[in-house]
PDB file of C-alpha atoms in Angstrom:
ATOM      1  CA  MET D   1       0.000   0.000   0.000  1.00  0.00           C
ATOM      2  CA  LEU D   2       1.996   2.936   1.237  1.00  0.00           C
ATOM      3  CA  ALA D   3       5.154   1.347  -0.028  1.00  0.00           C
ATOM      4  CA  ASP D   4       3.736   1.746  -3.540  1.00  0.00           C
ATOM      5  CA  LEU D   5       3.308   5.437  -3.051  1.00  0.00           C
ATOM      6  CA  GLU D   6       6.201   7.671  -3.907  1.00  0.00           C
ATOM      7  CA  PRO D   7       7.762   8.099  -0.437  1.00  0.00           C
ATOM      8  CA  ARG D   8       8.089  11.843  -0.732  1.00  0.00           C
ATOM      9  CA  VAL D   9       4.406  12.225  -1.577  1.00  0.00           C
ATOM     10  CA  ALA D  10       3.333   9.981   1.261  1.00  0.00           C
ATOM     11  CA  GLU D  11       5.587  11.889   3.618  1.00  0.00           C
ATOM     12  CA  GLN D  12       4.257  15.276   2.558  1.00  0.00           C
ATOM     13  CA  ARG D  13       0.709  14.090   2.913  1.00  0.00           C
ATOM     14  CA  ILE D  14       1.305  12.676   6.357  1.00  0.00           C
ATOM     15  CA  THR D  15       3.220  15.733   7.526  1.00  0.00           C
ATOM     16  CA  LEU D  16       0.387  17.991   6.475  1.00  0.00           C
ATOM     17  CA  LEU D  17      -2.254  15.863   8.175  1.00  0.00           C
ATOM     18  CA  GLU D  18      -0.225  15.643  11.348  1.00  0.00           C
ATOM     19  CA  THR D  19       0.290  19.403  11.318  1.00  0.00           C
ATOM     20  CA  LEU D  20      -3.405  19.954  10.704  1.00  0.00           C
ATOM     21  CA  ASP D  21      -4.380  17.775  13.628  1.00  0.00           C
ATOM     22  CA  ARG D  22      -2.045  19.678  15.910  1.00  0.00           C
ATOM     23  CA  VAL D  23      -2.674  23.287  14.976  1.00  0.00           C
ATOM     24  CA  LEU D  24      -6.442  22.848  14.946  1.00  0.00           C
ATOM     25  CA  ASN D  25      -7.051  20.637  17.926  1.00  0.00           C
ATOM     26  CA  LYS D  26      -4.080  21.069  20.212  1.00  0.00           C
ATOM     27  CA  GLY D  27      -1.939  24.000  21.205  1.00  0.00           C
ATOM     28  CA  VAL D  28      -2.741  26.892  23.495  1.00  0.00           C
ATOM     29  CA  PHE D  29      -6.381  27.785  23.401  1.00  0.00           C
ATOM     30  CA  ILE D  30      -6.890  31.464  23.882  1.00  0.00           C
ATOM     31  CA  ALA D  31     -10.436  32.451  24.599  1.00  0.00           C
ATOM     32  CA  GLY D  32     -11.643  35.655  23.028  1.00  0.00           C
ATOM     33  CA  ASP D  33     -14.239  36.870  20.617  1.00  0.00           C
ATOM     34  CA  LEU D  34     -11.761  36.762  17.794  1.00  0.00           C
ATOM     35  CA  THR D  35     -10.403  33.323  18.448  1.00  0.00           C
ATOM     36  CA  ILE D  36     -11.643  31.119  15.692  1.00  0.00           C
ATOM     37  CA  SER D  37     -11.583  27.466  16.466  1.00  0.00           C
ATOM     38  CA  VAL D  38     -11.995  25.087  13.564  1.00  0.00           C
ATOM     39  CA  ALA D  39     -11.947  21.849  15.470  1.00  0.00           C
ATOM     40  CA  ASP D  40     -12.860  18.838  13.406  1.00  0.00           C
ATOM     41  CA  VAL D  41     -11.108  15.959  15.008  1.00  0.00           C
ATOM     42  CA  ASP D  42     -12.422  13.426  12.498  1.00  0.00           C
ATOM     43  CA  LEU D  43     -10.663  15.107   9.635  1.00  0.00           C
ATOM     44  CA  ILE D  44      -7.250  13.728  10.434  1.00  0.00           C
ATOM     45  CA  PHE D  45      -8.499  10.197  10.740  1.00  0.00           C
ATOM     46  CA  VAL D  46     -10.510  10.349   7.584  1.00  0.00           C
ATOM     47  CA  GLY D  47      -7.423  11.589   5.813  1.00  0.00           C
ATOM     48  CA  LEU D  48      -5.130   8.963   7.225  1.00  0.00           C
ATOM     49  CA  ARG D  49      -7.603   6.213   6.521  1.00  0.00           C
ATOM     50  CA  LEU D  50      -7.759   7.287   2.917  1.00  0.00           C
ATOM     51  CA  LEU D  51      -4.032   7.264   2.735  1.00  0.00           C
ATOM     52  CA  LEU D  52      -3.749   3.881   4.309  1.00  0.00           C
ATOM     53  CA  SER D  53      -6.553   2.169   2.506  1.00  0.00           C
ATOM     54  CA  SER D  54      -6.307   3.411  -1.017  1.00  0.00           C
ATOM     55  CA  VAL D  55      -3.267   4.345  -3.016  1.00  0.00           C
ATOM     56  CA  GLU D  56      -5.464   5.747  -5.751  1.00  0.00           C
ATOM     57  CA  THR D  57      -7.268   8.036  -3.353  1.00  0.00           C
ATOM     58  CA  ALA D  58      -4.026   9.128  -1.815  1.00  0.00           C
ATOM     59  CA  ARG D  59      -2.648   9.910  -5.245  1.00  0.00           C
ATOM     60  CA  ALA D  60      -5.729  11.895  -6.049  1.00  0.00           C
ATOM     61  CA  LEU D  61      -5.110  13.903  -2.918  1.00  0.00           C
ATOM     62  CA  ARG D  62      -1.506  14.553  -3.816  1.00  0.00           C
ATOM     63  CA  LEU D  63      -0.346  17.801  -2.330  1.00  0.00           C
ATOM     64  CA  THR D  64       2.266  20.225  -3.414  1.00  0.00           C
ATOM     65  CA  ARG D  65       3.999  20.977  -0.176  1.00  0.00           C
ATOM     66  CA  GLU D  66       7.768  21.052  -0.338  1.00  0.00           C
ATOM     67  CA  ALA D  67       9.492  18.067   1.176  1.00  0.00           C
ATOM     68  CA  SER D  68       9.955  18.626   4.863  1.00  0.00           C
ATOM     69  CA  SER D  69      13.141  16.806   5.723  1.00  0.00           C
ATOM     70  CA  ASP D  70      12.964  13.552   7.565  1.00  0.00           C
ATOM     71  CA  ARG D  71      10.059  14.277   9.808  1.00  0.00           C
ATOM     72  CA  CYS D  72       8.021  11.218   8.896  1.00  0.00           C
ATOM     73  CA  GLN D  73       9.115   7.696   9.301  1.00  0.00           C
ATOM     74  CA  TRP D  74       6.596   5.232   8.121  1.00  0.00           C
ATOM     75  CA  LYS D  75       7.235   1.793   9.470  1.00  0.00           C
ATOM     76  CA  ALA D  76       5.039  -0.907   8.092  1.00  0.00           C
ATOM     77  CA  ASP D  77       5.372  -4.296   6.578  1.00  0.00           C
ATOM     78  CA  ASN D  78       3.473  -4.137   3.353  1.00  0.00           C
TER      79      ASN D  78
ATOM     80  CA  MET R   1      -8.976  46.556  10.399  1.00  0.00           C
ATOM     81  CA  GLN R   2      -5.723  45.303  11.858  1.00  0.00           C
ATOM     82  CA  GLY R   3      -5.105  43.037  14.825  1.00  0.00           C
ATOM     83  CA  HIS R   4      -2.566  40.559  16.091  1.00  0.00           C
ATOM     84  CA  TYR R   5      -2.203  36.965  15.044  1.00  0.00           C
ATOM     85  CA  ILE R   6      -0.708  34.804  17.819  1.00  0.00           C
ATOM     86  CA  TYR R   7       1.653  31.934  16.953  1.00  0.00           C
ATOM     87  CA  GLY R   8       2.571  30.993  20.470  1.00  0.00           C
ATOM     88  CA  ILE R   9       3.820  31.944  23.910  1.00  0.00           C
ATOM     89  CA  VAL R  10       7.542  31.983  24.762  1.00  0.00           C
ATOM     90  CA  SER R  11       9.917  32.789  27.597  1.00  0.00           C
ATOM     91  CA  PHE R  12      11.417  36.267  27.464  1.00  0.00           C
ATOM     92  CA  PRO R  13      14.170  37.302  26.823  1.00  0.00           C
ATOM     93  CA  PRO R  14      15.835  36.760  24.333  1.00  0.00           C
ATOM     94  CA  GLU R  15      14.500  38.880  21.505  1.00  0.00           C
ATOM     95  CA  LEU R  16      14.008  37.216  18.129  1.00  0.00           C
ATOM     96  CA  SER R  17      17.102  37.238  15.993  1.00  0.00           C
ATOM     97  CA  GLY R  18      16.534  37.781  12.299  1.00  0.00           C
ATOM     98  CA  GLU R  19      13.285  38.326  10.494  1.00  0.00           C
ATOM     99  CA  ILE R  20      10.707  35.547  10.455  1.00  0.00           C
ATOM    100  CA  PRO R  21       8.004  36.089   7.848  1.00  0.00           C
ATOM    101  CA  GLY R  22       4.502  35.408   9.159  1.00  0.00           C
ATOM    102  CA  LEU R  23       1.019  35.253   7.645  1.00  0.00           C
ATOM    103  CA  GLY R  24       0.357  37.850   4.972  1.00  0.00           C
ATOM    104  CA  GLY R  25       4.101  38.537   4.759  1.00  0.00           C
ATOM    105  CA  ASN R  26       4.072  40.469   8.049  1.00  0.00           C
ATOM    106  CA  PRO R  27       7.122  39.720  10.189  1.00  0.00           C
ATOM    107  CA  ALA R  28       6.730  37.856  13.461  1.00  0.00           C
ATOM    108  CA  ARG R  29       7.719  39.808  16.562  1.00  0.00           C
ATOM    109  CA  LEU R  30       7.511  39.485  20.326  1.00  0.00           C
ATOM    110  CA  LEU R  31       5.077  41.288  22.598  1.00  0.00           C
ATOM    111  CA  PRO R  32       6.723  40.810  26.014  1.00  0.00           C
ATOM    112  CA  ARG R  33       5.233  41.140  29.467  1.00  0.00           C
ATOM    113  CA  GLY R  34       7.651  40.340  32.285  1.00  0.00           C
ATOM    114  CA  ASP R  35       9.327  37.010  31.578  1.00  0.00           C
ATOM    115  CA  VAL R  36       6.835  35.763  28.991  1.00  0.00           C
ATOM    116  CA  ALA R  37       6.018  37.030  25.516  1.00  0.00           C
ATOM    117  CA  ALA R  38       3.549  36.369  22.741  1.00  0.00           C
ATOM    118  CA  VAL R  39       4.872  35.679  19.247  1.00  0.00           C
ATOM    119  CA  VAL R  40       2.638  37.782  17.011  1.00  0.00           C
ATOM    120  CA  SER R  41       2.399  39.424  13.623  1.00  0.00           C
ATOM    121  CA  ARG R  42       0.124  42.171  12.374  1.00  0.00           C
ATOM    122  CA  SER R  43      -2.883  40.679  10.690  1.00  0.00           C
ATOM    123  CA  THR R  44      -6.240  41.542   9.277  1.00  0.00           C
ATOM    124  CA  LEU R  45      -9.040  40.566  11.614  1.00  0.00           C
ATOM    125  CA  THR R  46     -10.538  37.932   9.399  1.00  0.00           C
ATOM    126  CA  SER R  47      -9.715  34.279   9.751  1.00  0.00           C
ATOM    127  CA  TRP R  48      -6.974  32.974   7.487  1.00  0.00           C
ATOM    128  CA  PRO R  49      -8.026  30.258   5.059  1.00  0.00           C
ATOM    129  CA  LEU R  50      -7.246  26.784   6.233  1.00  0.00           C
ATOM    130  CA  ASP R  51      -5.087  25.543   3.415  1.00  0.00           C
ATOM    131  CA  ASP R  52      -1.707  24.002   2.812  1.00  0.00           C
ATOM    132  CA  ALA R  53       0.226  27.245   2.490  1.00  0.00           C
ATOM    133  CA  HIS R  54      -1.206  29.033   5.544  1.00  0.00           C
ATOM    134  CA  LEU R  55      -1.023  26.006   7.755  1.00  0.00           C
ATOM    135  CA  THR R  56       2.589  25.459   6.779  1.00  0.00           C
ATOM    136  CA  LEU R  57       3.456  29.087   7.425  1.00  0.00           C
ATOM    137  CA  HIS R  58       1.953  29.031  10.923  1.00  0.00           C
ATOM    138  CA  GLU R  59       3.943  25.901  11.687  1.00  0.00           C
ATOM    139  CA  ALA R  60       7.127  27.321  10.149  1.00  0.00           C
ATOM    140  CA  VAL R  61       7.013  30.388  12.418  1.00  0.00           C
ATOM    141  CA  VAL R  62       6.507  28.193  15.491  1.00  0.00           C
ATOM    142  CA  GLU R  63       9.393  25.925  14.510  1.00  0.00           C
ATOM    143  CA  GLU R  64      11.752  28.792  13.739  1.00  0.00           C
ATOM    144  CA  VAL R  65      11.086  30.416  17.115  1.00  0.00           C
ATOM    145  CA  MET R  66      11.407  27.055  18.830  1.00  0.00           C
ATOM    146  CA  LYS R  67      15.019  26.715  17.689  1.00  0.00           C
ATOM    147  CA  SER R  68      16.160  29.247  20.265  1.00  0.00           C
ATOM    148  CA  ARG R  69      13.657  28.931  23.156  1.00  0.00           C
ATOM    149  CA  PRO R  70      10.734  26.898  24.455  1.00  0.00           C
ATOM    150  CA  ILE R  71       7.369  27.719  22.912  1.00  0.00           C
ATOM    151  CA  LEU R  72       3.748  26.906  23.656  1.00  0.00           C
ATOM    152  CA  PRO R  73       2.282  26.827  20.162  1.00  0.00           C
ATOM    153  CA  ALA R  74      -1.117  28.476  19.691  1.00  0.00           C
ATOM    154  CA  ARG R  75      -3.955  27.164  17.573  1.00  0.00           C
ATOM    155  CA  PHE R  76      -4.410  28.237  14.018  1.00  0.00           C
ATOM    156  CA  ASN R  77      -6.337  31.504  13.581  1.00  0.00           C
ATOM    157  CA  THR R  78      -5.901  32.863  17.069  1.00  0.00           C
ATOM    158  CA  LEU R  79      -6.442  36.574  16.563  1.00  0.00           C
ATOM    159  CA  LEU R  80      -6.667  39.365  19.103  1.00  0.00           C
ATOM    160  CA  ARG R  81      -7.827  42.853  18.322  1.00  0.00           C
ATOM    161  CA  THR R  82      -5.312  44.977  20.217  1.00  0.00           C
ATOM    162  CA  GLU R  83      -1.861  44.905  21.751  1.00  0.00           C
ATOM    163  CA  GLU R  84      -3.535  45.586  25.106  1.00  0.00           C
ATOM    164  CA  ALA R  85      -5.608  42.416  24.722  1.00  0.00           C
ATOM    165  CA  VAL R  86      -2.434  40.389  24.139  1.00  0.00           C
ATOM    166  CA  ILE R  87      -0.753  41.908  27.197  1.00  0.00           C
ATOM    167  CA  ALA R  88      -3.867  41.261  29.278  1.00  0.00           C
ATOM    168  CA  LEU R  89      -3.770  37.624  28.184  1.00  0.00           C
ATOM    169  CA  LEU R  90      -0.125  37.334  29.263  1.00  0.00           C
ATOM    170  CA  ASP R  91      -0.973  38.917  32.606  1.00  0.00           C
ATOM    171  CA  GLU R  92      -3.952  36.696  33.256  1.00  0.00           C
ATOM    172  CA  ARG R  93      -2.237  33.436  32.470  1.00  0.00           C
ATOM    173  CA  ALA R  94       1.379  34.291  33.337  1.00  0.00           C
ATOM    174  CA  ARG R  95       1.655  31.574  35.960  1.00  0.00           C
ATOM    175  CA  ASP R  96       0.248  28.789  33.747  1.00  0.00           C
ATOM    176  CA  PHE R  97       2.381  29.843  30.821  1.00  0.00           C
ATOM    177  CA  ARG R  98       5.532  29.957  32.963  1.00  0.00           C
ATOM    178  CA  LEU R  99       4.926  26.481  34.357  1.00  0.00           C
ATOM    179  CA  ALA R 100       4.112  24.985  30.975  1.00  0.00           C
ATOM    180  CA  LEU R 101       7.191  26.636  29.410  1.00  0.00           C
ATOM    181  CA  GLU R 102       9.444  25.165  32.057  1.00  0.00           C
ATOM    182  CA  ARG R 103       7.931  21.760  31.425  1.00  0.00           C
ATOM    183  CA  VAL R 104       8.644  21.801  27.687  1.00  0.00           C
ATOM    184  CA  ARG R 105      12.072  23.476  27.901  1.00  0.00           C
ATOM    185  CA  GLY R 106      14.620  21.423  25.961  1.00  0.00           C
ATOM    186  CA  ARG R 107      11.932  18.962  24.937  1.00  0.00           C
ATOM    187  CA  VAL R 108      10.054  18.080  21.793  1.00  0.00           C
ATOM    188  CA  GLU R 109       6.945  16.154  20.926  1.00  0.00           C
ATOM    189  CA  MET R 110       7.057  12.856  19.049  1.00  0.00           C
ATOM    190  CA  GLY R 111       3.872  11.609  17.421  1.00  0.00           C
ATOM    191  CA  LEU R 112       3.038   7.934  17.286  1.00  0.00           C
ATOM    192  CA  ARG R 113       0.084   6.277  15.602  1.00  0.00           C
ATOM    193  CA  VAL R 114      -0.370   2.565  15.716  1.00  0.00           C
ATOM    194  CA  LEU R 115      -2.739   0.612  13.496  1.00  0.00           C
ATOM    195  CA  TRP R 116      -3.960  -2.850  14.290  1.00  0.00           C
ATOM    196  CA  GLU R 117      -6.198  -5.488  12.821  1.00  0.00           C
ATOM    197  CA  PRO R 118      -8.827  -5.937  15.485  1.00  0.00           C
ATOM    198  CA  PRO R 119      -9.386  -9.650  16.072  1.00  0.00           C
ATOM    199  CA  GLY R 120     -12.430 -11.035  14.245  1.00  0.00           C
ATOM    200  CA  GLU R 121     -15.647 -12.340  15.754  1.00  0.00           C
ATOM    201  CA  SER R 122     -14.798 -14.860  18.416  1.00  0.00           C
ATOM    202  CA  GLU R 123     -16.888 -17.651  19.823  1.00  0.00           C
ATOM    203  CA  VAL R 124     -19.235 -16.585  22.549  1.00  0.00           C
ATOM    204  CA  PRO R 125     -19.011 -18.998  25.486  1.00  0.00           C
ATOM    205  CA  ALA R 126     -22.048 -21.243  25.991  1.00  0.00           C
ATOM    206  CA  ASP R 127     -22.940 -19.683  29.312  1.00  0.00           C
ATOM    207  CA  GLN R 128     -23.326 -16.319  27.582  1.00  0.00           C
ATOM    208  CA  GLU R 129     -25.844 -17.657  25.049  1.00  0.00           C
ATOM    209  CA  ILE R 130     -29.511 -17.014  25.463  1.00  0.00           C
ATOM    210  CA  GLU R 131     -31.621 -20.022  24.632  1.00  0.00           C
ATOM    211  CA  GLY R 132     -35.074 -19.892  23.139  1.00  0.00           C
ATOM    212  CA  GLY R 133     -37.380 -18.452  20.622  1.00  0.00           C
ATOM    213  CA  GLY R 134     -39.031 -15.120  19.793  1.00  0.00           C
ATOM    214  CA  PRO R 135     -37.646 -12.098  17.922  1.00  0.00           C
ATOM    215  CA  GLY R 136     -37.121 -10.257  21.205  1.00  0.00           C
ATOM    216  CA  THR R 137     -34.872 -12.974  22.511  1.00  0.00           C
ATOM    217  CA  GLU R 138     -33.012 -13.091  19.234  1.00  0.00           C
ATOM    218  CA  TYR R 139     -32.394  -9.376  19.396  1.00  0.00           C
ATOM    219  CA  LEU R 140     -31.155  -9.577  22.958  1.00  0.00           C
ATOM    220  CA  SER R 141     -28.939 -12.482  22.061  1.00  0.00           C
ATOM    221  CA  ARG R 142     -27.397 -10.545  19.198  1.00  0.00           C
ATOM    222  CA  ARG R 143     -26.847  -7.473  21.345  1.00  0.00           C
ATOM    223  CA  LEU R 144     -25.235  -9.596  24.005  1.00  0.00           C
ATOM    224  CA  LYS R 145     -22.851 -11.123  21.481  1.00  0.00           C
ATOM    225  CA  GLU R 146     -21.929  -7.681  20.180  1.00  0.00           C
ATOM    226  CA  GLU R 147     -21.276  -6.395  23.656  1.00  0.00           C
ATOM    227  CA  TRP R 148     -19.217  -9.422  24.487  1.00  0.00           C
ATOM    228  CA  HIS R 149     -17.170  -9.046  21.330  1.00  0.00           C
ATOM    229  CA  ARG R 150     -16.590  -5.352  21.961  1.00  0.00           C
ATOM    230  CA  ALA R 151     -15.440  -5.993  25.510  1.00  0.00           C
ATOM    231  CA  LYS R 152     -13.013  -8.658  24.275  1.00  0.00           C
ATOM    232  CA  LEU R 153     -11.633  -6.286  21.638  1.00  0.00           C
ATOM    233  CA  LEU R 154     -11.051  -3.521  24.142  1.00  0.00           C
ATOM    234  CA  GLN R 155      -9.384  -5.960  26.498  1.00  0.00           C
ATOM    235  CA  ALA R 156      -7.047  -7.307  23.824  1.00  0.00           C
ATOM    236  CA  GLY R 157      -6.304  -3.787  22.582  1.00  0.00           C
ATOM    237  CA  GLU R 158      -5.624  -2.475  26.039  1.00  0.00           C
ATOM    238  CA  ARG R 159      -3.154  -5.287  26.701  1.00  0.00           C
ATOM    239  CA  LEU R 160      -1.290  -4.401  23.525  1.00  0.00           C
ATOM    240  CA  ILE R 161      -1.280  -0.728  24.429  1.00  0.00           C
ATOM    241  CA  GLN R 162       0.199  -1.433  27.848  1.00  0.00           C
ATOM    242  CA  GLU R 163       2.982  -3.542  26.370  1.00  0.00           C
ATOM    243  CA  LEU R 164       3.739  -0.993  23.684  1.00  0.00           C
ATOM    244  CA  ASP R 165       3.588   2.058  25.871  1.00  0.00           C
ATOM    245  CA  ALA R 166       5.628   0.919  28.878  1.00  0.00           C
ATOM    246  CA  PRO R 167       9.091   0.949  27.250  1.00  0.00           C
ATOM    247  CA  LEU R 168       8.320   4.154  25.320  1.00  0.00           C
ATOM    248  CA  ARG R 169       7.073   5.908  28.403  1.00  0.00           C
ATOM    249  CA  SER R 170      10.391   5.226  30.090  1.00  0.00           C
ATOM    250  CA  LEU R 171      12.105   7.121  27.258  1.00  0.00           C
ATOM    251  CA  ALA R 172       9.755  10.087  27.540  1.00  0.00           C
ATOM    252  CA  ILE R 173       8.871  12.703  30.127  1.00  0.00           C
ATOM    253  CA  GLU R 174       5.128  12.486  29.579  1.00  0.00           C
ATOM    254  CA  SER R 175       2.676  11.027  27.146  1.00  0.00           C
ATOM    255  CA  ARG R 176      -0.828  11.617  25.874  1.00  0.00           C
ATOM    256  CA  LEU R 177      -2.492   8.528  24.496  1.00  0.00           C
ATOM    257  CA  GLN R 178      -5.779   8.508  22.694  1.00  0.00           C
ATOM    258  CA  ARG R 179      -6.982   4.920  22.755  1.00  0.00           C
ATOM    259  CA  PHE R 180      -9.019   3.470  19.894  1.00  0.00           C
ATOM    260  CA  PRO R 181      -9.654   6.786  18.118  1.00  0.00           C
ATOM    261  CA  THR R 182     -11.131   4.716  15.288  1.00  0.00           C
ATOM    262  CA  ASN R 183     -11.603   0.991  14.809  1.00  0.00           C
ATOM    263  CA  ARG R 184      -8.344   0.553  12.960  1.00  0.00           C
ATOM    264  CA  PHE R 185      -6.309   2.814  15.209  1.00  0.00           C
ATOM    265  CA  LEU R 186      -5.014   1.280  18.373  1.00  0.00           C
ATOM    266  CA  ILE R 187      -3.493   4.519  19.623  1.00  0.00           C
ATOM    267  CA  ALA R 188      -2.849   8.052  18.531  1.00  0.00           C
ATOM    268  CA  GLY R 189      -0.158   9.169  20.919  1.00  0.00           C
ATOM    269  CA  ALA R 190       2.129  12.078  21.659  1.00  0.00           C
ATOM    270  CA  TYR R 191       5.268  11.764  23.774  1.00  0.00           C
ATOM    271  CA  LEU R 192       7.195  14.645  25.297  1.00  0.00           C
ATOM    272  CA  VAL R 193      10.858  13.723  24.839  1.00  0.00           C
ATOM    273  CA  ASP R 194      14.146  15.397  25.793  1.00  0.00           C
ATOM    274  CA  ARG R 195      15.815  16.663  22.627  1.00  0.00           C
ATOM    275  CA  HIS R 196      18.892  14.530  23.244  1.00  0.00           C
ATOM    276  CA  ARG R 197      16.766  11.408  23.635  1.00  0.00           C
ATOM    277  CA  VAL R 198      14.929  11.677  20.323  1.00  0.00           C
ATOM    278  CA  ASP R 199      17.149   9.041  18.720  1.00  0.00           C
ATOM    279  CA  ALA R 200      16.719   6.733  21.684  1.00  0.00           C
ATOM    280  CA  PHE R 201      12.967   7.166  21.366  1.00  0.00           C
ATOM    281  CA  ARG R 202      13.102   6.322  17.659  1.00  0.00           C
ATOM    282  CA  GLU R 203      15.042   3.187  18.503  1.00  0.00           C
ATOM    283  CA  GLY R 204      12.434   2.352  21.105  1.00  0.00           C
ATOM    284  CA  VAL R 205       9.760   2.489  18.427  1.00  0.00           C
ATOM    285  CA  MET R 206      11.891   0.326  16.130  1.00  0.00           C
ATOM    286  CA  THR R 207      12.171  -2.240  18.892  1.00  0.00           C
ATOM    287  CA  ALA R 208       8.407  -2.181  19.427  1.00  0.00           C
ATOM    288  CA  ARG R 209       7.922  -2.648  15.712  1.00  0.00           C
ATOM    289  CA  GLU R 210      10.119  -5.737  15.698  1.00  0.00           C
ATOM    290  CA  ARG R 211       8.299  -7.071  18.684  1.00  0.00           C
ATOM    291  CA  PHE R 212       4.859  -6.554  17.173  1.00  0.00           C
ATOM    292  CA  PRO R 213       5.278  -7.289  13.462  1.00  0.00           C
ATOM    293  CA  ARG R 214       1.532  -7.277  12.835  1.00  0.00           C
ATOM    294  CA  LEU R 215       1.053  -3.716  14.017  1.00  0.00           C
ATOM    295  CA  ARG R 216       1.797  -0.762  11.797  1.00  0.00           C
ATOM    296  CA  PHE R 217       3.588   2.263  13.166  1.00  0.00           C
ATOM    297  CA  LEU R 218       3.700   5.882  12.111  1.00  0.00           C
ATOM    298  CA  LEU R 219       6.313   7.862  13.996  1.00  0.00           C
ATOM    299  CA  THR R 220       6.535  11.595  13.343  1.00  0.00           C
ATOM    300  CA  GLY R 221       8.515  14.422  14.852  1.00  0.00           C
ATOM    301  CA  PRO R 222      10.150  16.225  16.402  1.00  0.00           C
ATOM    302  CA  TRP R 223       7.207  18.601  16.730  1.00  0.00           C
ATOM    303  CA  PRO R 224       6.585  21.660  18.843  1.00  0.00           C
ATOM    304  CA  PRO R 225       4.889  20.475  22.045  1.00  0.00           C
ATOM    305  CA  TYR R 226       1.290  20.963  20.850  1.00  0.00           C
ATOM    306  CA  HIS R 227      -0.076  18.264  23.133  1.00  0.00           C
ATOM    307  CA  PHE R 228       1.679  19.566  26.232  1.00  0.00           C
ATOM    308  CA  VAL R 229       0.692  23.206  26.539  1.00  0.00           C
ATOM    309  CA  ASN R 230      -1.328  22.770  29.709  1.00  0.00           C
ATOM    310  CA  GLY R 231      -1.622  20.421  32.616  1.00  0.00           C
ATOM    311  CA  ALA R 232      -4.826  18.577  31.867  1.00  0.00           C
ATOM    312  CA  PRO R 233      -4.509  15.270  29.991  1.00  0.00           C
ATOM    313  CA  ASP R 234      -6.775  14.757  27.014  1.00  0.00           C
ATOM    314  CA  GLY R 235      -9.848  12.636  27.437  1.00  0.00           C
ATOM    315  CA  THR R 236      -9.777   9.087  26.237  1.00  0.00           C
ATOM    316  CA  VAL R 237     -11.964   8.408  23.247  1.00  0.00           C
ATOM    317  CA  HIS R 238     -13.190   4.926  22.455  1.00  0.00           C
ATOM    318  CA  ALA R 239     -14.443   4.389  18.954  1.00  0.00           C
ATOM    319  CA  PHE R 240     -16.073   1.184  20.095  1.00  0.00           C
ATOM    320  CA  ALA R 241     -17.920   2.773  22.969  1.00  0.00           C
ATOM    321  CA  ALA R 242     -20.784   3.933  20.792  1.00  0.00           C
TER     322      ALA R 242
END
């Protein structure tokens, strides 16, 4: 599955999803009328499931982010 | 109308060295109050679109600042109207911020997600079966089987989690584990790790991977300590506990 995906693409996709999960749902919450919280905790899991379950879907979702060093290490036996 | 976009809270001093471009091309700067400061940039008071570029920029500012001091990263699109409002925030929560900053000093967050194949339907022991006829009984019997199966799954999963987590926990300062966030996910975890132990932590995950060849591991990091900005642990979410 993921092994079939170009590693850099998989890595970019994962990095973005992991970042998304963190900056939306975690981090300091500052209450105030102008604090906009876009919490959708399911998003990250939907995204990762797509990535894990379907190479085609993951390819369709290919993103353009620049490679971000060696942040992601995917360890799976497939 | 202009306001202030907040990237995070840091210890103060030192001042920022060099220019860090923030959202909208406005440079990040510090608004200090005593020994804490907010990392901000001038911003319009409308929420920034949640897309690849903006998300990445928010994260890039946090990571750049984090190179030289501990930071409590803020959530995306945290905007305050005035400088006074930012200072008031620092005043109000100075003690919490100080404590949290000390806790994350010299440390980073490592993300770990583990996928499993939940065991299939198992035999329900005879003494758990309901004998007899009508549709009501059948329904109850089915529900009972489902409940029994779910309990077994959680038990098996929890055992795995304990075995996985124990050695990793010893390599970390703290951890936040979300158990069974979905059916396929065993854990979504974050570990607060000393910078100089990041490699040891990676090796710990490698060891776990060899020990549990049927599980799949996603290790990411180092990250800013998003999961460790305050004292309260996250709630545990069970996907199975419908």
